[in-house]
XYZ file of N, CA, C and O in Angstrom:
828
model
N 95.498 131.358 108.840
C 96.829 130.937 108.368
C 96.804 129.447 108.013
O 96.274 128.635 108.764
N 97.355 129.091 106.892
C 97.364 127.697 106.454
C 98.288 126.875 107.340
O 99.325 127.349 107.785
N 97.908 125.605 107.607
C 98.765 124.765 108.419
C 99.996 124.351 107.631
O 100.048 124.438 106.404
N 100.981 123.892 108.367
C 102.288 123.582 107.775
C 102.200 122.509 106.692
O 102.769 122.654 105.616
N 101.479 121.423 106.956
C 101.387 120.325 105.987
C 100.756 120.805 104.683
O 101.184 120.417 103.588
N 99.718 121.680 104.781
C 99.048 122.170 103.583
C 99.968 123.059 102.756
O 100.000 122.984 101.527
N 100.751 123.906 103.442
C 101.688 124.774 102.733
C 102.734 123.954 101.982
O 103.073 124.251 100.835
N 103.229 122.909 102.656
C 104.264 122.067 102.045
C 103.703 121.306 100.851
O 104.318 121.218 99.791
N 102.481 120.754 101.016
C 101.854 119.985 99.937
C 101.597 120.848 98.714
O 101.711 120.396 97.570
N 101.245 122.117 98.943
C 100.940 123.011 97.828
C 102.177 123.389 97.028
O 102.085 123.782 95.866
N 103.344 123.238 97.627
C 104.582 123.554 96.924
C 104.697 125.021 96.558
O 105.172 125.373 95.483
N 104.257 125.892 97.465
C 104.260 127.329 97.173
C 105.653 127.943 97.263
O 105.849 129.083 96.872
N 106.612 127.208 97.785
C 107.984 127.709 97.873
C 108.935 126.703 97.243
O 108.573 125.549 97.000
N 110.146 127.135 96.993
C 111.180 126.238 96.474
C 112.304 126.116 97.488
O 113.423 125.764 97.155
N 111.997 126.434 98.724
C 112.976 126.321 99.795
C 113.411 124.861 99.940
O 112.574 123.950 99.978
N 114.727 124.638 100.023
C 115.256 123.273 100.107
C 114.714 122.550 101.335
O 114.387 121.356 101.276
N 114.604 123.266 102.443
C 114.064 122.653 103.647
C 112.636 122.181 103.449
O 112.264 121.080 103.862
N 111.810 123.004 102.788
C 110.426 122.614 102.536
C 110.341 121.440 101.567
O 109.512 120.540 101.735
N 111.198 121.459 100.564
C 111.204 120.351 99.600
C 111.574 119.043 100.293
O 110.952 118.000 100.067
N 112.580 119.092 101.166
C 113.004 117.894 101.889
C 111.909 117.416 102.834
O 111.644 116.210 102.939
N 111.255 118.364 103.497
C 110.155 118.005 104.396
C 109.008 117.384 103.618
O 108.397 116.399 104.060
N 108.725 117.929 102.435
C 107.666 117.378 101.582
C 108.003 115.944 101.183
O 107.134 115.068 101.179
N 109.267 115.729 100.872
C 109.720 114.379 100.512
C 109.516 113.404 101.674
O 109.025 112.278 101.484
N 109.841 113.844 102.889
C 109.690 112.971 104.049
C 108.219 112.678 104.352
O 107.848 111.529 104.618
N 107.390 113.725 104.297
C 105.981 113.582 104.672
C 105.148 112.848 103.626
O 104.296 112.018 103.966
N 105.403 113.167 102.352
C 104.524 112.676 101.292
C 105.192 111.650 100.364
O 104.526 111.099 99.488
N 106.465 111.415 100.561
C 107.174 110.450 99.735
C 107.680 109.276 100.537
O 107.181 108.153 100.443
N 108.669 109.530 101.385
C 109.330 108.441 102.095
C 108.406 107.742 103.085
O 108.324 106.507 103.105
N 107.700 108.506 103.916
C 106.861 107.870 104.938
C 105.745 107.020 104.326
O 105.615 105.835 104.665
N 104.930 107.540 103.400
C 103.918 106.669 102.777
C 104.544 105.528 101.976
O 104.011 104.418 101.937
N 105.684 105.817 101.327
C 106.341 104.785 100.535
C 106.867 103.636 101.360
O 107.078 102.527 100.842
N 107.086 103.883 102.644
C 107.575 102.858 103.559
C 106.600 101.689 103.661
O 106.991 100.543 103.905
N 105.316 101.969 103.453
C 104.312 100.915 103.596
C 104.438 99.844 102.508
O 104.026 98.705 102.713
N 104.999 100.202 101.368
C 105.077 99.269 100.240
C 105.965 98.070 100.561
O 105.509 96.909 100.470
N 107.250 98.263 100.953
C 108.054 97.090 101.302
C 107.540 96.368 102.541
O 107.708 95.160 102.674
N 106.884 97.113 103.452
C 106.309 96.460 104.630
C 105.230 95.466 104.248
O 105.199 94.334 104.751
N 104.340 95.872 103.346
C 103.295 94.964 102.867
C 103.891 93.815 102.056
O 103.436 92.665 102.159
N 104.892 94.137 101.251
C 105.532 93.098 100.439
C 106.190 92.042 101.323
O 106.132 90.839 101.034
N 106.777 92.481 102.434
C 107.406 91.543 103.362
C 106.351 90.640 103.999
O 106.556 89.432 104.145
N 105.214 91.219 104.365
C 104.120 90.427 104.932
C 103.649 89.360 103.930
O 103.385 88.212 104.307
N 103.551 89.732 102.651
C 103.153 88.778 101.615
C 104.147 87.621 101.544
O 103.757 86.444 101.433
N 105.443 87.947 101.634
C 106.467 86.891 101.593
C 106.338 85.958 102.796
O 106.484 84.742 102.668
N 106.066 86.514 103.973
C 105.874 85.667 105.165
C 104.690 84.726 104.961
O 104.729 83.558 105.353
N 103.633 85.252 104.368
C 102.431 84.446 104.152
C 102.695 83.341 103.135
O 102.258 82.193 103.314
N 103.413 83.697 102.065
C 103.703 82.705 101.029
C 104.569 81.569 101.553
O 104.437 80.419 101.120
N 105.482 81.872 102.461
C 106.372 80.851 103.010
C 105.809 80.238 104.290
O 106.521 79.535 105.005
N 104.529 80.520 104.582
C 103.797 79.917 105.694
C 104.557 80.041 107.015
O 104.962 79.046 107.622
N 104.718 81.272 107.428
C 105.449 81.550 108.660
C 104.851 80.825 109.859
O 105.562 80.405 110.778
N 103.520 80.647 109.853
C 102.850 80.002 110.989
C 103.274 78.542 111.154
O 103.187 77.996 112.264
N 103.754 77.908 110.079
C 104.160 76.506 110.135
C 105.673 76.338 110.298
O 106.150 75.202 110.390
N 106.405 77.428 110.305
C 107.874 77.325 110.364
C 108.423 78.079 111.589
O 108.429 77.549 112.685
N 108.840 79.312 111.393
C 109.411 80.083 112.506
C 108.352 80.537 113.490
O 108.641 80.830 114.648
N 107.100 80.631 113.034
C 105.959 80.811 113.920
C 105.904 82.101 114.714
O 106.342 83.163 114.288
N 105.348 81.965 115.924
C 105.049 83.117 116.770
C 106.298 83.918 117.112
O 106.245 85.155 117.199
N 107.417 83.254 117.312
C 108.638 83.966 117.692
C 109.019 85.009 116.650
O 109.257 86.182 116.979
N 109.058 84.603 115.385
C 109.438 85.571 114.356
C 108.378 86.655 114.201
O 108.706 87.830 113.997
N 107.115 86.294 114.308
C 106.056 87.290 114.181
C 106.140 88.333 115.290
O 105.923 89.531 115.052
N 106.483 87.910 116.507
C 106.656 88.855 117.607
C 107.866 89.763 117.371
O 107.847 90.944 117.739
N 108.889 89.220 116.748
C 110.054 90.046 116.399
C 109.647 91.125 115.408
O 110.083 92.283 115.503
N 108.779 90.778 114.463
C 108.275 91.780 113.511
C 107.530 92.892 114.243
O 107.696 94.076 113.936
N 106.717 92.518 115.218
C 105.984 93.511 116.000
C 106.948 94.414 116.762
O 106.732 95.633 116.856
N 108.007 93.830 117.294
C 109.015 94.610 118.014
C 109.686 95.616 117.096
O 109.866 96.795 117.451
N 110.033 95.198 115.884
C 110.683 96.104 114.939
C 109.771 97.268 114.552
O 110.221 98.410 114.407
N 108.473 96.971 114.405
C 107.532 98.041 114.071
C 107.426 99.049 115.202
O 107.319 100.258 114.969
N 107.491 98.568 116.448
C 107.454 99.477 117.591
C 108.724 100.319 117.649
O 108.667 101.517 117.972
N 109.860 99.711 117.322
C 111.131 100.437 117.365
C 111.182 101.578 116.355
O 111.831 102.599 116.591
N 110.506 101.395 115.242
C 110.437 102.440 114.224
C 109.236 103.358 114.455
O 109.307 104.564 114.267
N 108.124 102.770 114.896
C 106.885 103.529 115.027
C 106.929 104.599 116.099
O 106.396 105.704 115.896
N 107.563 104.308 117.237
C 107.615 105.293 118.317
C 108.360 106.562 117.896
O 107.817 107.671 118.064
N 109.573 106.465 117.332
C 110.248 107.689 116.880
C 109.451 108.458 115.824
O 109.433 109.694 115.835
N 108.789 107.733 114.909
C 107.998 108.408 113.878
C 106.840 109.171 114.520
O 106.591 110.341 114.198
N 106.132 108.530 115.444
C 104.996 109.175 116.105
C 105.431 110.432 116.851
O 104.772 111.475 116.780
N 106.564 110.343 117.533
C 107.064 111.503 118.276
C 107.481 112.628 117.329
O 107.240 113.807 117.602
N 108.087 112.262 116.204
C 108.559 113.269 115.248
C 107.390 114.002 114.601
O 107.503 115.193 114.281
N 106.278 113.312 114.408
C 105.111 113.955 113.813
C 104.446 114.946 114.761
O 103.734 115.843 114.319
N 104.678 114.806 116.069
C 103.983 115.652 117.041
C 104.886 116.663 117.750
O 104.381 117.652 118.303
N 106.196 116.398 117.756
C 107.090 117.237 118.565
C 108.239 117.815 117.738
O 108.598 117.284 116.682
N 108.811 118.913 118.267
C 109.959 119.555 117.635
C 111.182 118.642 117.711
O 111.381 117.923 118.699
N 111.996 118.686 116.663
C 113.246 117.929 116.673
C 114.239 118.668 117.565
O 114.532 119.845 117.351
N 114.730 117.984 118.583
C 115.725 118.545 119.491
C 116.662 117.411 119.918
O 116.495 116.266 119.458
N 117.663 117.660 120.781
C 118.572 116.576 121.162
C 117.882 115.342 121.741
O 118.302 114.215 121.469
N 116.816 115.553 122.529
C 116.096 114.398 123.079
C 115.478 113.555 121.979
O 115.642 112.330 121.945
N 114.780 114.198 121.061
C 114.123 113.458 119.988
C 115.151 112.811 119.057
O 114.947 111.674 118.596
N 116.250 113.499 118.791
C 117.307 112.904 117.969
C 117.887 111.664 118.642
O 118.186 110.669 117.973
N 118.034 111.703 119.957
C 118.543 110.546 120.697
C 117.586 109.363 120.565
O 118.017 108.217 120.351
N 116.279 109.642 120.668
C 115.281 108.584 120.500
C 115.339 108.011 119.090
O 115.281 106.790 118.885
N 115.486 108.899 118.100
C 115.527 108.455 116.700
C 116.777 107.615 116.420
O 116.692 106.553 115.784
N 117.915 108.078 116.883
C 119.165 107.338 116.670
C 119.135 106.003 117.400
O 119.548 104.970 116.856
N 118.633 106.013 118.629
C 118.528 104.766 119.389
C 117.580 103.788 118.734
O 117.868 102.590 118.639
N 116.443 104.302 118.247
C 115.484 103.438 117.575
C 116.066 102.802 116.323
O 115.848 101.614 116.065
N 116.802 103.593 115.542
C 117.410 103.071 114.314
C 118.443 101.993 114.628
O 118.507 100.957 113.949
N 119.249 102.220 115.660
C 120.286 101.251 116.029
C 119.672 99.949 116.538
O 120.085 98.847 116.138
N 118.673 100.071 117.414
C 118.025 98.874 117.962
C 117.274 98.122 116.861
O 117.263 96.887 116.826
N 116.644 98.880 115.948
C 115.929 98.248 114.833
C 116.879 97.426 113.972
O 116.540 96.317 113.538
N 118.084 97.942 113.735
C 119.058 97.215 112.923
C 119.484 95.919 113.612
O 119.588 94.862 112.978
N 119.723 95.991 114.923
C 120.102 94.791 115.674
C 118.964 93.767 115.664
O 119.199 92.559 115.503
N 117.733 94.239 115.817
C 116.579 93.339 115.807
C 116.374 92.721 114.427
O 115.953 91.573 114.303
N 116.682 93.490 113.371
C 116.566 92.964 112.004
C 117.510 91.782 111.797
O 117.148 90.795 111.137
N 118.706 91.866 112.356
C 119.654 90.742 112.269
C 119.105 89.524 113.009
O 119.218 88.386 112.543
N 118.533 89.764 114.174
C 117.907 88.689 114.952
C 116.754 88.063 114.174
O 116.587 86.838 114.157
N 115.983 88.899 113.504
C 114.845 88.433 112.716
C 115.286 87.477 111.614
O 114.738 86.379 111.452
N 116.294 87.891 110.858
C 116.775 87.050 109.752
C 117.373 85.750 110.284
O 117.149 84.669 109.721
N 118.116 85.848 111.387
C 118.707 84.646 111.979
C 117.617 83.682 112.423
O 117.715 82.459 112.208
N 116.547 84.201 113.007
C 115.434 83.352 113.451
C 114.787 82.643 112.268
O 114.479 81.448 112.337
N 114.581 83.378 111.185
C 113.968 82.792 109.990
C 114.868 81.730 109.368
O 114.408 80.636 109.009
N 116.156 82.038 109.253
C 117.104 81.111 108.625
C 117.259 79.841 109.457
O 117.401 78.737 108.912
N 117.241 79.970 110.785
C 117.394 78.801 111.663
C 116.147 77.930 111.704
O 116.182 76.820 112.229
N 115.037 78.446 111.190
C 113.803 77.661 111.149
C 113.693 76.975 109.788
O 114.623 76.997 108.985
N 112.527 76.388 109.526
C 112.310 75.744 108.234
C 111.805 76.725 107.175
O 111.543 76.331 106.046
N 111.633 77.989 107.543
C 111.108 78.954 106.583
C 112.193 79.396 105.608
O 113.272 79.808 106.016
N 111.882 79.315 104.332
C 112.844 79.706 103.297
C 112.771 81.218 103.078
O 111.726 81.759 102.742
N 113.907 81.882 103.298
C 113.993 83.324 103.045
C 114.573 83.489 101.642
O 115.772 83.360 101.426
N 113.692 83.762 100.688
C 114.089 83.821 99.287
C 114.808 85.139 98.965
O 114.698 86.109 99.712
N 115.559 85.161 97.856
C 116.278 86.392 97.474
C 115.379 87.621 97.395
O 115.792 88.714 97.788
N 114.151 87.453 96.920
C 113.241 88.600 96.831
C 112.949 89.165 98.219
O 112.940 90.385 98.411
N 112.717 88.277 99.173
C 112.452 88.749 100.540
C 113.679 89.442 101.117
O 113.566 90.465 101.797
N 114.870 88.901 100.845
C 116.095 89.547 101.317
C 116.240 90.942 100.721
O 116.684 91.883 101.396
N 115.843 91.086 99.462
C 115.920 92.388 98.805
C 114.914 93.357 99.446
O 115.229 94.543 99.645
N 113.743 92.871 99.778
C 112.754 93.699 100.475
C 113.307 94.153 101.821
O 113.136 95.308 102.226
N 113.992 93.249 102.524
C 114.596 93.600 103.807
C 115.602 94.738 103.657
O 115.736 95.569 104.563
N 116.303 94.770 102.528
C 117.298 95.829 102.345
C 116.645 97.204 102.338
O 117.201 98.180 102.856
N 115.427 97.284 101.774
C 114.685 98.549 101.808
C 114.247 98.868 103.230
O 114.379 100.005 103.697
N 113.706 97.887 103.927
C 113.195 98.112 105.273
C 114.306 98.507 106.242
O 114.062 99.232 107.210
N 115.523 98.034 106.002
C 116.644 98.392 106.870
C 117.221 99.754 106.532
O 117.673 100.487 107.422
N 117.216 100.124 105.255
C 117.852 101.380 104.845
C 116.950 102.599 105.019
O 117.436 103.708 105.249
N 115.621 102.413 104.936
C 114.707 103.550 105.009
C 114.803 104.329 106.324
O 114.768 105.565 106.297
N 114.929 103.676 107.497
C 115.077 104.472 108.720
C 116.303 105.377 108.686
O 116.251 106.533 109.133
N 117.411 104.874 108.145
C 118.629 105.681 108.083
C 118.487 106.804 107.059
O 118.991 107.917 107.264
N 117.786 106.531 105.951
C 117.560 107.570 104.948
C 116.717 108.699 105.539
O 117.008 109.889 105.351
N 115.663 108.332 106.253
C 114.800 109.338 106.874
C 115.555 110.129 107.928
O 115.458 111.365 107.995
N 116.342 109.436 108.731
C 117.083 110.103 109.804
C 118.152 111.035 109.248
O 118.357 112.138 109.764
N 118.823 110.612 108.178
C 119.849 111.461 107.566
C 119.238 112.763 107.040
O 119.782 113.855 107.248
N 118.076 112.651 106.357
C 117.404 113.847 105.840
C 116.966 114.754 106.978
O 117.105 115.981 106.915
N 116.456 114.159 108.043
C 115.983 114.938 109.190
C 117.141 115.658 109.883
O 117.002 116.811 110.313
N 118.281 114.999 109.968
C 119.445 115.613 110.603
C 119.989 116.763 109.759
O 120.485 117.758 110.295
N 119.875 116.648 108.443
C 120.273 117.768 107.574
C 119.347 118.960 107.778
O 119.783 120.109 107.771
N 118.057 118.678 107.959
C 117.088 119.744 108.188
C 117.312 120.446 109.521
O 116.989 121.629 109.674
N 117.839 119.710 110.482
C 117.998 120.245 111.836
C 119.453 120.137 112.294
O 119.743 119.611 113.372
N 120.340 120.670 111.461
C 121.772 120.604 111.772
C 122.097 121.288 113.087
O 123.013 120.867 113.815
N 121.360 122.360 113.418
C 121.613 123.057 114.674
C 121.328 122.161 115.874
O 122.055 122.217 116.883
N 120.318 121.306 115.766
C 119.996 120.395 116.860
C 121.010 119.251 116.951
O 121.273 118.744 118.043
N 121.552 118.854 115.807
C 122.620 117.842 115.807
C 123.845 118.392 116.536
O 124.464 117.697 117.356
N 124.189 119.650 116.259
C 125.309 120.285 116.957
C 125.030 120.397 118.451
O 125.916 120.171 119.288
N 123.781 120.715 118.787
C 123.408 120.809 120.194
C 123.534 119.457 120.879
O 124.002 119.370 122.024
N 123.130 118.391 120.186
C 123.271 117.041 120.736
C 124.736 116.708 120.972
O 125.096 116.122 121.994
N 125.597 117.086 120.016
C 127.032 116.827 120.151
C 127.622 117.562 121.358
O 128.615 117.107 121.941
N 126.991 118.685 121.739
C 127.439 119.450 122.907
C 126.660 119.058 124.158
O 126.666 119.781 125.154
N 125.955 117.927 124.088
C 125.175 117.423 125.210
C 124.030 118.362 125.579
O 123.598 118.410 126.733
N 123.557 119.123 124.584
C 122.418 119.995 124.815
C 122.710 121.250 125.596
O 121.791 121.996 125.953
N 123.974 121.533 125.864
C 124.314 122.717 126.646
C 123.894 123.992 125.911
O 124.095 124.119 124.712
N 123.314 124.929 126.654
C 122.852 126.175 126.078
C 121.487 126.096 125.430
O 121.027 127.060 124.824
N 120.828 124.953 125.524
C 119.508 124.762 124.925
C 118.562 124.337 126.042
O 118.583 123.195 126.497
N 117.718 125.246 126.497
C 116.895 124.974 127.677
C 115.891 123.842 127.472
O 115.481 123.180 128.430
N 115.475 123.617 126.214
C 114.497 122.565 125.936
C 115.129 121.327 125.307
O 114.437 120.525 124.674
N 116.442 121.175 125.497
C 117.150 120.085 124.820
C 116.640 118.710 125.222
O 116.575 117.804 124.391
N 116.269 118.547 126.475
C 115.951 117.214 126.981
C 114.505 117.082 127.455
O 114.202 116.397 128.417
N 113.614 117.770 126.756
C 112.185 117.563 126.989
C 111.442 117.637 125.666
O 111.925 118.257 124.713
N 110.304 116.973 125.615
C 109.507 116.980 124.392
C 108.764 118.308 124.276
O 108.064 118.718 125.200
N 108.944 118.957 123.125
C 108.323 120.251 122.880
C 107.348 120.102 121.718
O 107.749 119.723 120.611
N 106.053 120.390 121.928
C 105.081 120.289 120.823
C 105.503 121.158 119.642
O 106.111 122.214 119.809
N 105.200 120.692 118.430
C 105.541 121.442 117.224
C 104.965 122.852 117.288
O 103.808 123.048 117.622
N 105.803 123.816 116.921
C 105.331 125.207 116.866
C 104.318 125.376 115.746
O 103.385 126.159 115.860
N 104.521 124.643 114.656
C 103.577 124.659 113.532
C 103.121 123.212 113.307
O 103.708 122.477 112.520
N 102.077 122.800 114.009
C 101.648 121.394 113.961
C 101.210 120.966 112.566
O 100.730 121.775 111.763
N 101.377 119.687 112.305
C 100.831 119.098 111.085
C 99.309 119.044 111.225
O 98.780 118.932 112.331
N 98.615 119.130 110.122
C 97.162 119.211 110.163
C 96.545 117.910 110.679
O 97.101 116.819 110.477
N 95.375 118.010 111.330
C 94.665 116.790 111.760
C 94.372 115.854 110.592
O 94.400 114.637 110.746
N 94.117 116.432 109.406
C 93.844 115.601 108.237
C 95.031 114.743 107.858
O 94.874 113.553 107.540
N 96.229 115.344 107.874
C 97.434 114.580 107.533
C 97.675 113.484 108.563
O 97.940 112.332 108.212
N 97.600 113.845 109.852
C 97.846 112.876 110.914
C 96.819 111.745 110.879
O 97.167 110.579 111.084
N 95.578 112.088 110.587
C 94.539 111.058 110.481
C 94.812 110.126 109.308
O 94.652 108.897 109.417
N 95.218 110.701 108.176
C 95.525 109.891 107.002
C 96.669 108.931 107.239
O 96.599 107.744 106.878
N 97.733 109.444 107.863
C 98.882 108.583 108.159
C 98.496 107.510 109.168
O 98.888 106.345 109.049
N 97.704 107.894 110.167
C 97.249 106.908 111.150
C 96.418 105.805 110.515
O 96.583 104.621 110.835
N 95.538 106.189 109.591
C 94.714 105.194 108.899
C 95.573 104.281 108.034
O 95.336 103.063 107.963
N 96.581 104.860 107.377
C 97.480 104.059 106.534
C 98.282 103.075 107.373
O 98.489 101.917 106.976
N 98.730 103.518 108.543
C 99.463 102.615 109.442
C 98.566 101.468 109.886
O 98.980 100.304 109.918
N 97.318 101.798 110.205
C 96.385 100.752 110.608
C 96.136 99.735 109.506
O 96.151 98.524 109.741
N 95.930 100.237 108.271
C 95.584 99.362 107.147
C 96.781 98.599 106.609
O 96.647 97.449 106.173
N 97.958 99.237 106.603
C 99.130 98.647 105.938
C 100.131 98.001 106.897
O 101.029 97.278 106.454
N 99.983 98.258 108.194
C 100.937 97.698 109.161
C 100.211 96.892 110.241
O 100.423 95.687 110.376
N 99.365 97.567 111.010
C 98.729 96.894 112.147
C 97.826 95.749 111.717
O 97.857 94.662 112.315
N 97.015 95.976 110.697
C 96.076 94.944 110.257
C 96.781 93.703 109.695
O 96.537 92.584 110.170
N 97.674 93.849 108.698
C 98.311 92.635 108.158
C 99.205 91.920 109.159
O 99.180 90.684 109.254
N 99.994 92.682 109.933
C 100.902 92.010 110.868
C 100.169 91.493 112.102
O 100.616 90.528 112.734
N 99.024 92.119 112.440
C 98.179 91.550 113.482
C 97.576 90.236 113.029
O 97.499 89.262 113.798
N 97.156 90.191 111.761
C 96.628 88.948 111.186
C 97.703 87.865 111.197
O 97.415 86.694 111.502
N 98.946 88.248 110.871
C 100.045 87.281 110.879
C 100.249 86.692 112.272
O 100.387 85.466 112.433
N 100.264 87.555 113.279
C 100.483 87.081 114.647
C 99.344 86.167 115.099
O 99.584 85.117 115.711
N 98.108 86.534 114.784
C 96.966 85.690 115.144
C 97.053 84.331 114.468
O 96.752 83.292 115.066
N 97.468 84.345 113.197
C 97.613 83.093 112.455
C 98.651 82.184 113.122
O 98.448 80.966 113.258
N 99.757 82.783 113.544
C 100.815 82.012 114.199
C 100.348 81.470 115.554
O 100.626 80.318 115.904
N 99.622 82.286 116.312
C 99.128 81.849 117.616
C 98.124 80.709 117.475
O 98.149 79.736 118.247
N 97.234 80.813 116.484
C 96.243 79.755 116.263
C 96.913 78.439 115.890
O 96.530 77.363 116.366
N 97.924 78.518 115.013
C 98.635 77.304 114.600
C 99.372 76.690 115.780
O 99.392 75.460 115.940
N 99.978 77.528 116.627
C 100.692 77.020 117.799
C 99.732 76.320 118.753
O 100.052 75.252 119.309
N 98.535 76.899 118.936
C 97.531 76.268 119.810
C 97.074 74.924 119.241
O 96.903 73.948 119.973
N 96.857 74.898 117.917
C 96.426 73.654 117.268
C 97.475 72.558 117.440
O 97.134 71.385 117.672
N 98.746 72.927 117.348
C 99.819 71.939 117.527
C 99.830 71.400 118.948
O 100.049 70.204 119.173
N 99.606 72.287 119.921
C 99.588 71.844 121.315
C 98.454 70.850 121.543
O 98.620 69.843 122.262
N 97.298 71.138 120.959
C 96.146 70.237 121.115
C 96.458 68.863 120.531
O 96.113 67.816 121.102
N 97.100 68.882 119.322
C 97.437 67.620 118.670
C 98.454 66.833 119.482
O 98.356 65.607 119.584
N 99.416 67.520 120.048
C 100.448 66.826 120.845
C 99.844 66.224 122.115
O 100.245 65.148 122.546
N 98.864 66.923 122.698
C 98.200 66.381 123.889
C 97.392 65.139 123.563
O 97.360 64.159 124.308
N 96.711 65.173 122.392
C 95.914 64.020 121.973
C 96.803 62.824 121.647
O 96.394 61.667 121.806
N 98.036 63.110 121.182
C 98.925 62.025 120.785
C 99.606 61.339 121.957
O 100.279 60.320 121.778
N 99.469 61.918 123.136
C 100.116 61.295 124.304
C 99.347 60.078 124.797
O 98.147 60.008 124.723
């Protein structure tokens, strides 16, 4: 039997649910890396290490964790009230952290240009777009969440997907996350830490 990801990619059906799932798996999720990389380029161009520094870079890491955990769980587990709660909580916390991020940048010497602000609009809206599509796909679980999971024995535990995504798909997405998220933003954080250390050394020598 073909795995779920392969069936969806092949487009053998015109079921609305499958089309929406295909959009999430092969459109929205991979497309998310584009504004993420573009934002990293803007940070580099405005020399984040010399302005807002390590603090803002750590905020970026926090935002990636707030989005990354719900995505990782959704790729491996069935959508139910517990997972929806994690997804909704992650989206809400990510939005609050995004406001903190912009405030940190604006309060520093780093110039947040209109292009970067426009990139931020994509990064803020994509979690809600993904969550809205997912909630449409799993309206029964949304109703169950509204009823506090009553009548659903697995409402508040993680349940492995009945039809798992293929190892090839998961490996590909994992590699893309490493190349497009972990690597560039890890480089950014290291750059900020090195600059902060260099400043401390200079300040000690100047005493």
